[in-house]
């Protein structure tokens, strides 16, 4: 009997050991690092001395732009060897602020760092916008080459965007061909060229342009954020919640996202030779989980400025009033590859479940004659329970090749168009898929 129990104990130990060592994998088969499993609240007590902005002459008068004094607090934290810039309860108006290595931002509960509605209060410099490195207006909060940077707390970054939105739509009435950048607007948060960044707990609202933009970041965690911009009564144009631009190893978890554009957009470059530009590059190893998506143009979008996005997992998310679940924007002026994308364990409602069509907004071949072919492959949607208008909102086009798609364990109710066009995709597998209670 003792031998039996020793054998049973050994067997149990081996099973537990095997389970412990069983590692999740990205869609291409590579192991998912333990880094993605570890989520810790930012402990500002470990980040150095605290620098309260009100100790630098910043007042609680929300009508005064106090950029210079707030920047003094950041600069003092930097020259002191690092520390945490603390914004206390109250509303503080500012233009562009610049965080430096070993400096951090903490927004106390009730604190609002609010952007000026005068574009002249924002710096004009070389930056990254819409898949290009160009001279444009910087964000309210900027952080470049700041490994280990954090923003935390229960306060708010408020873009104060109403005046910008109204001006944008007025310009569109005057000139329907105006671009998104023609109406001069700042972003809310821009982090670039940095590793080991965590943004957690705060609210990001009312951005004049993109809400948060991350360029060339590695090991980025966005945890427990509330990101919103309205669709009415005045639409907040181009207010993308999260734009990932040449980023690697990204965890987006436990967030609420509702904006008048794409919730999460994977970018990286545009144009006929964008794949040869060292400023551009792929997005890879991205996990988006346990999030709630309110109104948005798409919960997850590849494009419109993207050359290669791969190893993306979008799981355990709920959608309510999103226009699209997954959108692949296929630019005929840009060589694109979207591959190894897994969408799983999704519930809620959308207008279109899968949306794939040519994207020709501001199309420019820059003198070249032939369009650039794009490819989407190894795309899996499984464990999906959705109410929608259109299941398969896909245009069959010679501008791109779609291959190796799988729909699995899918239960969808479609009020307008329930048809799945298998002939549009090479090697398209449907396994346990019902639309309006009819097996496909």
XYZ file of C-alpha atoms in Angstrom:
440
model
C 0.000 0.000 0.000
C 2.846 2.404 0.860
C 4.391 1.720 -2.543
C 1.060 2.524 -4.191
C 0.780 5.874 -2.383
C 4.398 6.718 -3.200
C 3.643 5.933 -6.836
C 0.462 8.057 -6.696
C 2.378 10.952 -5.121
C 5.072 10.696 -7.803
C 2.460 10.604 -10.557
C 0.652 13.654 -9.114
C 3.941 15.529 -8.827
C 4.777 14.773 -12.439
C 1.353 15.990 -13.593
C 1.685 19.216 -11.595
C 5.210 19.730 -12.885
C 4.056 19.145 -16.426
C 1.188 21.625 -15.988
C 3.502 24.216 -14.475
C 5.863 23.916 -17.410
C 3.110 23.896 -20.047
C 3.448 27.308 -21.600
C 0.880 29.156 -23.629
C 1.893 29.916 -27.170
C 1.383 32.718 -29.624
C -0.376 31.817 -32.873
C 2.939 31.162 -34.639
C 3.871 28.559 -32.005
C 6.410 30.596 -30.044
C 6.080 30.534 -26.256
C 4.319 33.352 -24.449
C 6.700 34.800 -21.898
C 5.849 34.760 -18.189
C 6.089 38.555 -18.421
C 2.526 38.566 -19.747
C 1.236 36.739 -16.654
C 2.670 39.176 -14.121
C 0.567 42.242 -13.398
C 1.575 44.356 -10.428
C 0.185 47.689 -9.316
C 2.651 50.537 -9.585
C 4.133 51.224 -6.148
C 5.214 54.858 -6.284
C 6.917 54.373 -2.927
C 9.670 52.501 -4.760
C 10.163 55.150 -7.456
C 11.970 57.830 -5.498
C 11.089 61.179 -4.008
C 7.674 62.742 -4.632
C 7.429 66.148 -6.297
C 4.039 67.751 -5.726
C 3.287 70.190 -8.548
C 1.634 72.648 -6.133
C 5.026 73.041 -4.426
C 6.242 74.683 -7.648
C 3.722 77.499 -7.715
C 1.006 75.588 -9.584
C -2.415 76.770 -8.409
C -5.836 75.137 -8.537
C -7.151 77.877 -10.852
C -8.350 75.772 -13.796
C -8.511 78.796 -16.127
C -4.741 79.404 -16.138
C -2.358 77.515 -18.402
C 0.499 76.429 -16.118
C 2.745 74.431 -18.440
C 6.038 76.015 -17.378
C 5.500 75.501 -13.643
C 4.393 71.887 -14.058
C 7.435 71.264 -16.254
C 9.610 72.682 -13.456
C 8.404 69.883 -11.181
C 9.288 67.288 -13.835
C 12.699 68.823 -14.429
C 13.432 68.956 -10.706
C 12.549 65.275 -10.373
C 14.944 64.507 -13.223
C 17.881 66.587 -11.920
C 17.372 65.067 -8.468
C 18.061 61.627 -9.854
C 14.453 60.663 -10.531
C 11.143 60.620 -8.740
C 7.379 60.868 -8.976
C 5.583 63.985 -10.166
C 2.340 64.081 -8.179
C -0.777 65.874 -9.385
C -3.108 66.430 -6.393
C -6.886 66.757 -6.438
C -7.953 69.662 -8.636
C -7.976 70.720 -12.288
C -4.695 71.899 -13.824
C -4.491 73.305 -17.352
C -1.365 72.687 -19.447
C 0.242 72.444 -22.841
C 2.942 69.938 -23.823
C 4.815 68.340 -20.911
C 7.965 66.240 -21.260
C 8.857 63.420 -18.904
C 12.472 62.343 -18.699
C 14.367 59.214 -17.631
C 13.489 58.006 -14.113
C 10.582 60.431 -13.800
C 7.028 59.194 -13.309
C 3.514 60.642 -13.202
C 1.007 59.972 -10.433
C -2.524 61.369 -10.610
C -4.280 61.378 -7.264
C -7.983 60.574 -7.090
C -9.821 63.725 -8.178
C -6.775 65.086 -10.009
C -7.311 66.285 -13.588
C -4.403 67.224 -15.821
C -6.255 69.030 -18.582
C -4.997 70.045 -22.005
C -5.293 73.605 -23.217
C -7.775 74.143 -26.045
C -5.324 76.550 -27.718
C -2.970 74.712 -30.091
C -0.352 77.436 -29.543
C 0.262 75.929 -26.091
C 1.585 72.719 -27.658
C 5.111 72.163 -28.939
C 5.702 71.757 -32.665
C 8.522 69.309 -33.396
C 9.497 66.161 -35.281
C 7.285 63.334 -34.116
C 5.473 60.262 -35.339
C 2.017 60.689 -36.898
C -0.045 58.490 -39.188
C 2.795 56.160 -40.115
C 5.273 58.932 -40.864
C 8.026 60.803 -39.051
C 6.995 64.409 -39.569
C 6.896 67.794 -37.923
C 3.659 68.035 -36.001
C 2.165 69.041 -32.669
C 3.195 67.033 -29.641
C 0.903 65.559 -27.024
C -0.187 66.820 -23.630
C 2.028 64.195 -21.946
C 5.179 63.141 -23.817
C 7.790 60.609 -22.697
C 10.707 59.664 -24.966
C 13.547 57.257 -24.100
C 12.200 56.674 -20.601
C 12.765 53.001 -19.799
C 10.699 52.011 -16.766
C 8.287 54.939 -17.131
C 4.955 54.735 -15.295
C 1.728 56.678 -15.085
C -0.567 55.573 -12.275
C -3.233 56.670 -9.820
C -6.974 57.245 -9.993
C -6.933 60.643 -11.646
C -7.587 61.830 -15.189
C -5.824 63.057 -18.298
C -8.434 65.249 -20.019
C -7.763 66.353 -23.584
C -10.390 69.117 -23.439
C -11.139 68.355 -27.075
C -14.489 70.036 -27.767
C -13.065 73.160 -29.411
C -10.754 71.047 -31.630
C -13.595 68.723 -32.661
C -15.860 71.589 -33.647
C -13.059 73.220 -35.653
C -12.323 69.937 -37.423
C -15.893 69.383 -38.572
C -16.206 73.026 -39.628
C -13.050 72.655 -41.728
C -14.463 69.477 -43.278
C -17.566 71.420 -44.323
C -15.373 74.086 -45.909
C -12.929 71.584 -47.468
C -14.213 67.973 -47.597
C -10.748 66.803 -48.709
C -8.904 68.068 -45.636
C -6.813 65.411 -43.922
C -6.889 64.393 -40.280
C -3.740 66.433 -39.642
C -4.866 69.610 -41.414
C -6.864 70.713 -38.392
C -4.033 71.203 -35.900
C -4.709 68.951 -32.907
C -2.557 67.427 -30.145
C -2.708 63.859 -28.881
C -3.282 63.165 -25.206
C -0.389 60.761 -24.435
C 2.658 59.856 -26.517
C 5.352 57.427 -25.328
C 8.247 56.558 -27.645
C 11.521 54.617 -27.844
C 11.052 53.089 -24.405
C 11.058 49.734 -22.626
C 9.260 48.413 -19.545
C 6.479 51.007 -19.525
C 3.274 50.683 -17.475
C 0.227 52.949 -17.677
C -2.406 51.898 -15.135
C -5.554 52.902 -13.323
C -6.144 56.341 -14.803
C -8.810 57.837 -17.059
C -7.905 59.254 -20.477
C -10.803 61.254 -21.896
C -11.799 63.801 -24.543
C -8.651 63.677 -26.632
C -8.462 66.200 -29.494
C -6.749 63.571 -31.717
C -5.407 60.069 -30.956
C -5.830 59.368 -27.252
C -2.710 57.307 -26.529
C 0.080 56.558 -28.990
C 3.045 54.248 -28.362
C 5.933 54.243 -30.822
C 8.838 51.810 -30.728
C 7.952 50.585 -27.256
C 8.866 47.156 -25.910
C 7.382 45.492 -22.825
C 4.388 47.812 -22.537
C 1.545 47.171 -20.093
C -1.730 49.086 -20.209
C -3.758 47.986 -17.198
C -7.168 49.016 -15.855
C -7.532 52.133 -17.993
C -10.737 53.990 -18.805
C -10.413 55.568 -22.260
C -13.306 57.475 -23.784
C -14.222 60.175 -26.285
C -17.771 60.908 -27.459
C -19.624 60.139 -30.668
C -22.304 62.701 -29.802
C -23.439 65.426 -29.637
C -20.099 66.421 -31.214
C -18.052 63.530 -32.646
C -14.478 63.287 -31.421
C -12.717 62.627 -34.764
C -9.710 60.289 -34.922
C -9.797 59.733 -31.168
C -8.276 56.213 -31.300
C -8.011 54.832 -27.776
C -4.702 52.962 -28.206
C -2.375 53.173 -31.211
C 0.515 50.699 -31.230
C 3.176 51.805 -33.686
C 6.189 49.481 -34.098
C 5.722 47.881 -30.666
C 6.712 44.497 -29.298
C 5.467 42.645 -26.206
C 2.295 44.502 -25.259
C -0.334 43.565 -22.666
C -3.652 45.432 -22.655
C -5.786 44.154 -19.778
C -8.922 45.080 -17.823
C -9.552 48.282 -19.788
C -12.724 50.131 -20.812
C -12.483 51.570 -24.329
C -15.115 53.685 -26.097
C -14.094 56.311 -28.650
C -15.224 57.780 -31.942
C -12.684 55.798 -33.984
C -10.754 52.556 -33.580
C -10.336 51.299 -30.038
C -7.026 49.504 -30.641
C -5.165 50.117 -33.901
C -1.929 48.436 -34.970
C 0.140 50.817 -37.040
C 3.744 50.907 -38.266
C 4.138 52.781 -41.561
C 2.552 53.556 -44.911
C 3.580 54.154 -48.514
C 5.054 52.130 -51.402
C 8.484 51.786 -49.770
C 7.407 51.840 -46.141
C 8.903 48.401 -45.507
C 12.354 49.807 -46.271
C 12.113 52.842 -43.963
C 14.002 52.269 -40.675
C 11.468 54.468 -38.872
C 8.808 51.857 -39.617
C 8.394 48.270 -38.521
C 6.106 45.509 -37.255
C 3.873 45.130 -34.231
C 4.209 41.736 -32.581
C 3.460 39.704 -29.449
C 0.332 41.550 -28.345
C -2.271 40.258 -25.892
C -5.561 42.117 -25.353
C -7.715 40.508 -22.679
C -10.563 41.024 -20.227
C -11.523 44.379 -21.737
C -14.904 45.989 -22.380
C -15.475 47.832 -25.643
C -18.270 50.377 -25.933
C -18.953 52.343 -29.103
C -15.958 52.400 -31.416
C -15.347 52.025 -35.138
C -13.546 48.736 -34.492
C -12.440 46.894 -31.386
C -9.241 45.718 -33.102
C -7.902 47.175 -36.344
C -4.810 46.381 -38.362
C -4.060 49.608 -40.217
C -4.592 52.021 -41.668
C -0.843 52.660 -41.497
C 0.619 49.197 -40.978
C 3.178 47.060 -42.799
C 3.339 43.936 -40.617
C 1.326 42.866 -37.574
C 1.597 39.359 -36.163
C 1.212 37.231 -33.041
C -1.858 39.056 -31.778
C -4.233 37.491 -29.233
C -7.575 39.192 -28.540
C -9.444 37.175 -25.918
C -12.064 37.176 -23.169
C -13.453 40.537 -24.261
C -17.000 41.950 -24.338
C -18.325 44.324 -27.004
C -21.372 46.569 -26.827
C -22.227 48.800 -29.815
C -18.836 48.473 -31.521
C -19.123 48.776 -35.295
C -16.634 46.000 -35.990
C -14.939 43.227 -34.055
C -11.895 42.756 -36.312
C -11.030 45.119 -39.155
C -8.181 44.636 -41.630
C -7.543 47.837 -43.557
C -5.877 46.870 -46.839
C -3.984 49.811 -48.348
C -3.258 49.448 -52.076
C -0.330 51.897 -51.750
C 1.423 49.922 -48.976
C 2.840 46.368 -48.807
C 1.072 44.793 -45.826
C 1.084 41.514 -43.945
C -1.381 40.627 -41.206
C -0.811 37.141 -39.850
C -1.121 34.853 -36.841
C -4.052 36.630 -35.220
C -6.287 34.831 -32.709
C -9.693 36.190 -31.654
C -11.295 34.005 -28.971
C -13.888 33.957 -26.209
C -15.808 37.012 -27.399
C -19.371 37.990 -26.560
C -21.681 40.952 -27.115
C -22.860 42.826 -30.196
C -21.331 44.553 -33.231
C -22.385 45.822 -36.640
C -19.832 43.676 -38.534
C -17.977 40.704 -37.106
C -15.158 40.541 -39.667
C -14.450 43.512 -41.943
C -11.848 43.339 -44.735
C -11.876 45.886 -47.567
C -9.473 48.134 -49.491
C -8.588 51.274 -47.541
C -8.037 54.207 -49.895
C -8.277 57.220 -47.593
C -5.474 59.610 -48.565
C -4.243 57.013 -51.068
C -0.814 57.907 -52.536
C 1.459 55.694 -54.652
C 4.038 58.506 -54.733
C 4.533 58.263 -58.485
C 4.638 54.458 -58.721
C 2.296 52.821 -61.228
C 1.411 49.485 -59.653
C -0.441 48.901 -56.417
C 1.229 46.988 -53.599
C -0.173 43.568 -52.764
C -1.231 42.837 -49.194
C -1.712 39.527 -47.377
C -3.777 38.309 -44.432
C -3.224 34.736 -43.276
C -3.526 32.442 -40.301
C -6.481 34.303 -38.781
C -8.550 32.344 -36.239
C -11.891 33.339 -34.689
C -13.186 30.850 -32.132
C -15.586 30.648 -29.210
C -17.601 33.602 -30.478
C -21.115 34.462 -29.286
C -22.300 37.635 -31.024
C -25.318 39.528 -32.227
C -24.471 41.471 -35.380
C -25.831 42.974 -38.587
C -23.258 41.409 -40.922
C -21.173 38.324 -40.175
C -18.727 38.420 -43.071
C -18.243 42.024 -44.213
C -15.486 41.184 -46.683
C -14.887 42.453 -50.210
C -13.308 40.036 -52.662
C -10.466 41.985 -54.259
C -7.416 41.407 -56.455
C -5.515 43.892 -54.287
C -4.889 41.331 -51.531
C -4.707 37.629 -50.770
C -6.627 36.083 -47.869
C -5.643 32.587 -46.777
C -5.780 30.067 -43.937
C -8.703 31.452 -41.940
C -10.532 29.386 -39.315
C -13.947 29.982 -37.749
C -14.527 27.585 -34.852
C -17.252 27.142 -32.241
C -19.096 30.239 -33.359
C -22.707 31.125 -32.622
C -23.798 34.313 -34.345
C -27.129 36.026 -34.937
C -27.094 38.276 -38.019
C -29.982 40.663 -38.643
C -29.005 41.740 -42.184
C -26.463 39.523 -43.919
C -25.763 36.014 -42.581
C -23.692 34.798 -45.551
C -20.083 33.620 -45.162
C -18.318 33.621 -48.537
C -15.868 30.744 -48.182
C -14.729 31.250 -51.786
C -13.105 34.595 -50.892
C -10.457 32.916 -48.746
C -7.971 30.195 -49.635
C -8.066 27.268 -47.197
C -10.982 28.519 -45.114
C -12.067 26.108 -42.350
C -15.463 26.315 -40.639
C -15.867 24.051 -37.614
C -19.020 24.094 -35.504
C -20.257 27.429 -36.837
C -23.898 28.480 -36.735
C -25.420 31.664 -38.072
C -29.062 32.270 -37.168
C -29.126 28.691 -35.853
C -28.081 27.289 -39.238
C -24.894 25.268 -39.469
C -22.392 26.677 -41.973
